[in-house]
């Protein structure tokens, strides 16, 4: 009787350890469901260790129950089966939580990738827009340079035309000066000729007067 009581106490001791580990596991699972992924990764390792310890407690309980009389063994084995079912449910919840964390991580990675892709697309669009603006500026500068060159050519041509006009005007002035000189010379000659004619007529008139006067006197 004393040996059976001692063995039963050992079973209860392992059972208490099992319950302690299960409570810790349940608490950690609840906490992990609310933690960030980085913190949850650390808790996964802790929970896995606790489940291993819980499994060892179940094995020790099975070992202790197998040594007890059948009247105790049947009842204890049913209890152990329930503990195994509870532990299997916890393991299933842990795996599901891991899957959820992985899905969240995948979604977060996908979201980050999308943000990175969007940022790259925006950067690429900005680069293309800047390139187009630069090309447009280059074309504008080229057209402006062409217009400036054309204006310079036109100004040079107009300057040459104006210089030619000025030279022609100078030639015309020179020709006009020569013409005026010729006109003045001709006027002077005409005046001289008039004086000579007037002198001849005066002389003839004087001679005629003298002749008439000689005739009558």
Coordinates of C-alpha atoms in Angstrom, one line a residue:
X1 CA 0.0 0.0 0.0
X2 CA 2.8 2.4 0.9
X3 CA 4.5 1.7 -2.5
X4 CA 1.4 2.5 -4.4
X5 CA 0.8 5.7 -2.6
X6 CA 4.4 6.8 -3.4
X7 CA 4.0 6.0 -7.1
X8 CA 0.7 7.9 -7.1
X9 CA 2.4 10.9 -5.6
X10 CA 5.0 10.8 -8.4
X11 CA 2.2 10.7 -11.0
X12 CA 0.6 13.7 -9.4
X13 CA 3.9 15.5 -9.4
X14 CA 4.4 14.9 -13.1
X15 CA 0.8 15.9 -13.6
X16 CA 1.3 19.2 -11.8
X17 CA 4.4 19.8 -13.9
X18 CA 2.3 19.1 -17.0
X19 CA -0.4 21.6 -15.9
X20 CA 2.2 24.2 -15.1
X21 CA 3.8 23.8 -18.6
X22 CA 0.4 23.8 -20.3
X23 CA -0.6 27.0 -18.5
X24 CA 2.6 28.6 -19.5
X25 CA 2.2 27.5 -23.1
X26 CA -1.4 28.8 -23.2
X27 CA -0.3 32.1 -21.8
X28 CA 2.5 32.4 -24.4
X29 CA 0.2 31.5 -27.3
X30 CA -2.2 34.2 -26.2
X31 CA 0.6 36.7 -25.9
X32 CA 2.2 35.6 -29.2
X33 CA -1.1 36.3 -31.0
X34 CA -0.8 39.9 -30.1
X35 CA 3.0 40.3 -30.5
X36 CA 4.9 41.6 -33.4
X37 CA 6.4 39.1 -35.7
X38 CA 10.0 39.8 -34.4
X39 CA 8.9 39.1 -30.8
X40 CA 6.8 36.2 -31.8
X41 CA 9.7 34.4 -33.3
X42 CA 11.5 34.3 -30.0
X43 CA 8.3 33.1 -28.2
X44 CA 8.0 30.2 -30.8
X45 CA 11.3 28.7 -29.6
X46 CA 10.2 29.1 -25.9
X47 CA 6.8 27.4 -26.5
X48 CA 8.5 24.6 -28.5
X49 CA 10.8 23.9 -25.5
X50 CA 7.8 24.0 -23.1
X51 CA 5.9 21.5 -25.3
X52 CA 8.8 19.1 -25.3
X53 CA 8.9 19.3 -21.5
X54 CA 5.1 18.8 -21.4
X55 CA 5.5 15.7 -23.6
X56 CA 8.1 14.4 -21.2
X57 CA 5.7 14.9 -18.4
X58 CA 3.1 12.9 -20.2
X59 CA 5.5 10.1 -20.9
X60 CA 6.5 10.0 -17.3
X61 CA 2.9 9.9 -16.3
X62 CA 2.3 7.0 -18.7
X63 CA 5.3 5.2 -17.2
X64 CA 4.1 5.7 -13.7
X65 CA 0.5 4.7 -14.5
X66 CA 1.7 1.5 -16.1
X67 CA 3.1 0.4 -12.8
X68 CA -0.1 1.0 -10.8
X69 CA -2.8 -1.6 -10.3
X70 CA -5.5 -1.9 -13.0
X71 CA -8.1 -0.1 -10.8
X72 CA -5.9 3.0 -10.9
X73 CA -4.3 2.5 -14.3
X74 CA -7.6 2.7 -16.4
X75 CA -8.6 5.9 -14.9
X76 CA -5.2 7.5 -15.1
X77 CA -4.7 6.4 -18.7
X78 CA -8.0 8.1 -19.6
X79 CA -6.7 11.2 -18.0
X80 CA -3.4 10.9 -19.9
X81 CA -5.3 10.5 -23.2
X82 CA -7.2 13.7 -22.5
X83 CA -3.9 15.4 -21.7
X84 CA -2.6 14.2 -25.0
X85 CA -5.6 15.5 -26.8
X86 CA -5.2 18.9 -25.1
X87 CA -1.6 18.9 -26.0
X88 CA -2.3 18.0 -29.6
X89 CA -4.8 20.8 -29.8
X90 CA -2.2 23.2 -28.4
X91 CA 0.3 22.0 -30.9
X92 CA -2.2 22.5 -33.7
X93 CA -2.9 26.0 -32.4
X94 CA 0.8 26.7 -32.4
X95 CA 1.2 25.5 -36.0
X96 CA -1.8 27.6 -37.0
X97 CA -0.3 30.6 -35.3
X98 CA 3.0 30.0 -37.0
X99 CA 1.2 29.8 -40.4
X100 CA -0.7 33.0 -39.6
X101 CA 2.6 34.7 -38.7
X102 CA 4.2 33.4 -41.9
X103 CA 1.2 34.7 -43.9
X104 CA 1.4 38.0 -42.2
X105 CA 5.1 38.1 -42.9
X106 CA 4.4 37.2 -46.5
X107 CA 1.8 39.9 -46.8
X108 CA 4.0 42.4 -45.1
X109 CA 6.9 41.4 -47.5
X110 CA 4.5 41.6 -50.4
X111 CA 3.3 45.0 -49.2
X112 CA 6.9 46.2 -48.7
X113 CA 7.8 44.8 -52.2
X114 CA 4.8 46.7 -53.6
X115 CA 5.9 49.9 -51.9
X116 CA 9.4 49.4 -53.2
X117 CA 8.1 48.7 -56.7
X118 CA 5.9 51.7 -56.5
X119 CA 8.8 53.8 -55.3
X120 CA 10.9 52.5 -58.1
X121 CA 8.2 53.1 -60.6
X122 CA 7.7 56.7 -59.3
X123 CA 11.5 57.1 -59.5
X124 CA 11.6 55.7 -63.0
X125 CA 8.6 58.0 -64.0
X126 CA 10.4 61.0 -62.5
X127 CA 13.6 60.0 -64.4
X128 CA 11.7 59.6 -67.7
X129 CA 9.9 63.0 -67.1
X130 CA 13.2 64.7 -66.3
X131 CA 14.8 63.1 -69.3
X132 CA 12.0 64.3 -71.5
X133 CA 12.2 67.8 -70.0
X134 CA 15.9 67.8 -70.5
X135 CA 15.5 66.8 -74.2
X136 CA 12.8 69.5 -74.6
X137 CA 15.1 72.0 -73.1
X138 CA 17.9 70.9 -75.4
X139 CA 15.6 71.2 -78.4
X140 CA 14.5 74.7 -77.2
X141 CA 18.1 75.7 -76.7
X142 CA 19.0 74.3 -80.2
X143 CA 16.1 76.2 -81.8
X144 CA 17.0 79.3 -79.9
X145 CA 20.6 79.0 -81.1
X146 CA 19.5 78.5 -84.6
X147 CA 17.2 81.5 -84.4
X148 CA 20.1 83.6 -82.9
X149 CA 22.4 82.4 -85.7
X150 CA 19.7 83.3 -88.3
X151 CA 19.2 86.7 -86.7
X152 CA 22.9 87.3 -86.6
X153 CA 23.1 86.3 -90.3
X154 CA 20.2 88.7 -91.1
X155 CA 21.8 91.5 -89.1
X156 CA 25.1 91.0 -90.9
X157 CA 23.3 91.0 -94.3
X158 CA 21.3 94.1 -93.4
X159 CA 24.6 95.7 -92.1
X160 CA 26.2 94.9 -95.4
X161 CA 23.2 96.3 -97.3
X162 CA 23.3 99.4 -95.2
X163 CA 27.0 99.8 -95.8
X164 CA 26.5 99.4 -99.5
X165 CA 23.7 102.0 -99.4
X166 CA 25.9 104.4 -97.5
X167 CA 28.7 103.8 -100.1
X168 CA 26.2 104.3 -102.9
X169 CA 25.0 107.5 -101.2
X170 CA 28.6 108.7 -101.0
X171 CA 29.1 108.0 -104.6
X172 CA 25.9 109.8 -105.5
X173 CA 27.0 112.7 -103.4
X174 CA 30.3 112.7 -105.2
X175 CA 28.6 112.5 -108.5
X176 CA 26.2 115.3 -107.5
X177 CA 29.2 117.3 -106.4
X178 CA 30.9 116.8 -109.8
X179 CA 27.6 117.7 -111.5
X180 CA 27.3 120.9 -109.5
X181 CA 30.8 121.8 -110.4
X182 CA 30.1 121.2 -114.1
X183 CA 26.9 123.2 -113.8
X184 CA 28.8 126.1 -112.1
X185 CA 31.5 125.9 -114.8
X186 CA 28.8 126.0 -117.5
X187 CA 27.1 128.9 -115.8
X188 CA 30.3 130.8 -115.6
X189 CA 31.0 130.1 -119.3
X190 CA 27.5 131.2 -120.2
X191 CA 27.9 134.4 -118.2
X192 CA 31.3 135.1 -119.8
X193 CA 29.8 134.6 -123.2
X194 CA 26.9 136.9 -122.3
X195 CA 29.3 139.5 -121.2
X196 CA 31.3 139.1 -124.5
X197 CA 28.1 139.3 -126.5
X198 CA 26.9 142.3 -124.5
X199 CA 30.4 143.9 -125.1
X200 CA 30.3 143.2 -128.8
X201 CA 26.7 144.7 -129.1
X202 CA 27.8 147.7 -127.0
X203 CA 30.8 148.2 -129.1
X204 CA 28.8 148.0 -132.3
X205 CA 26.2 150.4 -130.9
X206 CA 29.0 152.8 -130.0
X207 CA 30.5 152.5 -133.5
X208 CA 27.0 153.0 -135.0
X209 CA 26.4 156.0 -132.9
X210 CA 29.8 157.5 -133.8
X211 CA 29.1 156.8 -137.5
X212 CA 25.7 158.5 -137.4
X213 CA 27.0 161.4 -135.6
X214 CA 29.8 161.7 -138.1
X215 CA 27.3 161.5 -140.9
X216 CA 25.3 164.4 -139.7
X217 CA 28.0 166.6 -138.4

